[in-house]
Amino acid sequence: MRLVRAIGQVALAVLNTVGAVSLFALRGLAALLTGPWFFGQLLRQLSAIGFFSLPVVGLTAVFTGAALALNIYVGGGRFNAEQIMPQIVALGITRELGPVLAALMLAGRVSATIAAEIGAMRATEQIDAMRTLSTDPFRYLVVPRLVAAVIALPLLTVVADTIGIAGGWLVATRFLDFNATVYVRNTVDFIEGWDVVSGLIKATAFGFIVALMGCYYGYTASGGARGVGRASTHAVVAAAMLIFASDYLMSFWFSRL
Amino acid sequence: MRGQWIETLMGFVVLALAAAFLIYVVRVGGFEGVRRGYEVSARFGDVGSLAPGATVSVAGVKIGTVSRVSLDPKTYLAQVDLAIDPEIKLPADSSAKITSDSLLGGVHVAVAAGGSPEDLKPGGEIENTQGAVDLFGLIGQVVRPQPSGDPANED
Amino acid sequence: MTRPPPKLEWRGVSKRFGAEPVLNRLNLTVPAGCSLVIIGGSGQGKSVMIKLALGLIRPDAGKLLLDGKALPGLGGRLQRRLYGKAGVLFQGAALFDSLSVWENVAFRLINADGVPRKTARRRALAALERVKLDPDIAERFPSELSGGMQKRVGLARAIAADPEILFFDEPTTGLDPITAAVINDLIVDQVKRLGCTTLSITHDLASARRIGDEIAMLHEGQIVWRGPAADLDRTDHPQVRAFVDMQSA
Ligand SMILES: Nc1ncnc2c1ncn2[C@@H]1O[C@H](COP(=O)(O)OP(=O)(O)OP(=O)(O)O)[C@@H](O)[C@H]1O
Ligand SMILES: [Mg+2]
């Protein structure tokens, strides 16, 4: 009996959060559609979320591409199919690893920052102050971050795709005796527009998730500095979990098209 | 934004590297996906692990790639479509053979040029083929018998 | 009845956090053009009163009226009109720490009123001067200022757009007596010259006497005493006596 009640309570709490997050997202959408818009803030967030994530995304991509190439080479060798390594590396990176890795790095870097920033503003009454200054904190703080992440993550994914494939190419030509030109040609001939585009669609959704989690947990933070820390942690964990779940759903859906 | 110049620099370095590789890809990969070359087909008794993307070569020099591998429903032979570089004209009596790639251990299609004055037309078929070697090496090399009554094959 | 409705009114407002009641059917009116000072012990709910009036938190019962009309919940049209003509100094200053001092002061001008940045900056510098701050600090960030300076920047931000209603939560706390006197004069000036309605919270009786037309005492969730500043010394209300005598001692 007690167990049933505990399970019921957890389920209710989860439903509660899902509802609150959905409302939050809808509110963001409404604010985005109706304006006023703060373009200065958007530019600021684009540079903070997009440009300054380039190093970490690039580094992750090059190592992942290289490791992927080595593993597929070994795996392919088990049935004499090493020569399709460039194609599999390119496919894996554009459809899956590019968007997911870029999104996870952003979840760690950006969700946490957003939650901490907005949470600290909540804790020190800056959000209240902003409202009394006739400026909607939702439009000033939340909307620019959501839009910036939705724009930035697909662009970062293009960079991650390119650098990831370059990482595989580097290993293949340096250590595995692949011909540099043939590798590139095989990749280019094989990859279809949809491979890249489906990855970018995923990235757009992930961008929304990353910013939404940061904003939601920051905006609803309470309890001073400890509350801000908790908001950060929750934002990162929730963003990462939602990225994995929605990645599977989208992959499943794309595979049936 | 103060004291962020290292991160700014790193951002530009990453962008520059990505752009450099993209330019290289466009140069080399040539995006000749557009001028893919002409297609010819060949039928094999057994293609082994041949897959799309595999190299097609003459005398060890790459002249194209395998674009499709399918089964001919009537003859139960493997139908292999080859995309050949448009600059290379193959004689009509050329033969194709699936061999294992000495360098990487994979398989590719080796074409031996024939002596006919006529060229193989786009969409044409290479009649003379030799399939993949059976894994157990039981059969060794088996030349597929010629289909009878085919005028293109008469010398 | 031709008497105009009070500028601001708390009518039977109750608020509790968890099980602990903070305000208990509080009634209070602030007439237009009046400077009302709220005194009361720490934790009695003075800051909560201001936040309720601003619609930043919702009352559990009762309502708030602006010019005789009930203020709806967050984001209502009347609410926005109140923000449009109110200036607020929060107890902790609540400066935006990602913006420079002058951008803080000019925040409303730039982001809500669409004033060009150059004009906004000029007006921000003028507001800083009125709270006796050096224009040199305009480019600094709030974290680089002392607590008293932050308070004065908050004050400058509250008055920068020439509001009609001013809320000051402990405007002189943490200031030296000379600067405090300047701030008191500034508040008096806002009320007398510009006809603002102000609601100030303070623990400092000297300041309360200087700026308050009227003084009200909040105790255990209700206004227990209200009268002109001069009556502070004459009343025999026990809580007021205790408050006044403790400070003069
Ligand atoms: N957001 C909140 N959540 C929970 N309790 C709160 C909250 N805000 C205020 N309180 C409680 O309400 C009571 C009144 O707080 P308030 O800040 O109004 O006091 P105050 O009269 O302004 O005191 P001080 O003079 O020290 O500033 C306190 O007991 C406080 O614990
Ligand atoms: Mg207070």
Short mmCIF file of C-alpha atoms in Angstrom, two decimals, chain C residues 14 32 55 98 133 232:
data_model
loop_
_atom_site.label_atom_id
_atom_site.label_comp_id
_atom_site.label_asym_id
_atom_site.label_seq_id
_atom_site.Cartn_x
_atom_site.Cartn_y
_atom_site.Cartn_z
CA SER C 14 -3.37 38.30 4.08
CA ALA C 32 -1.84 60.69 -3.69
CA GLY C 55 2.10 42.19 -7.86
CA SER C 98 25.80 41.63 -16.30
CA LEU C 133 27.74 59.24 -7.23
CA LEU C 232 5.87 59.58 17.28
#
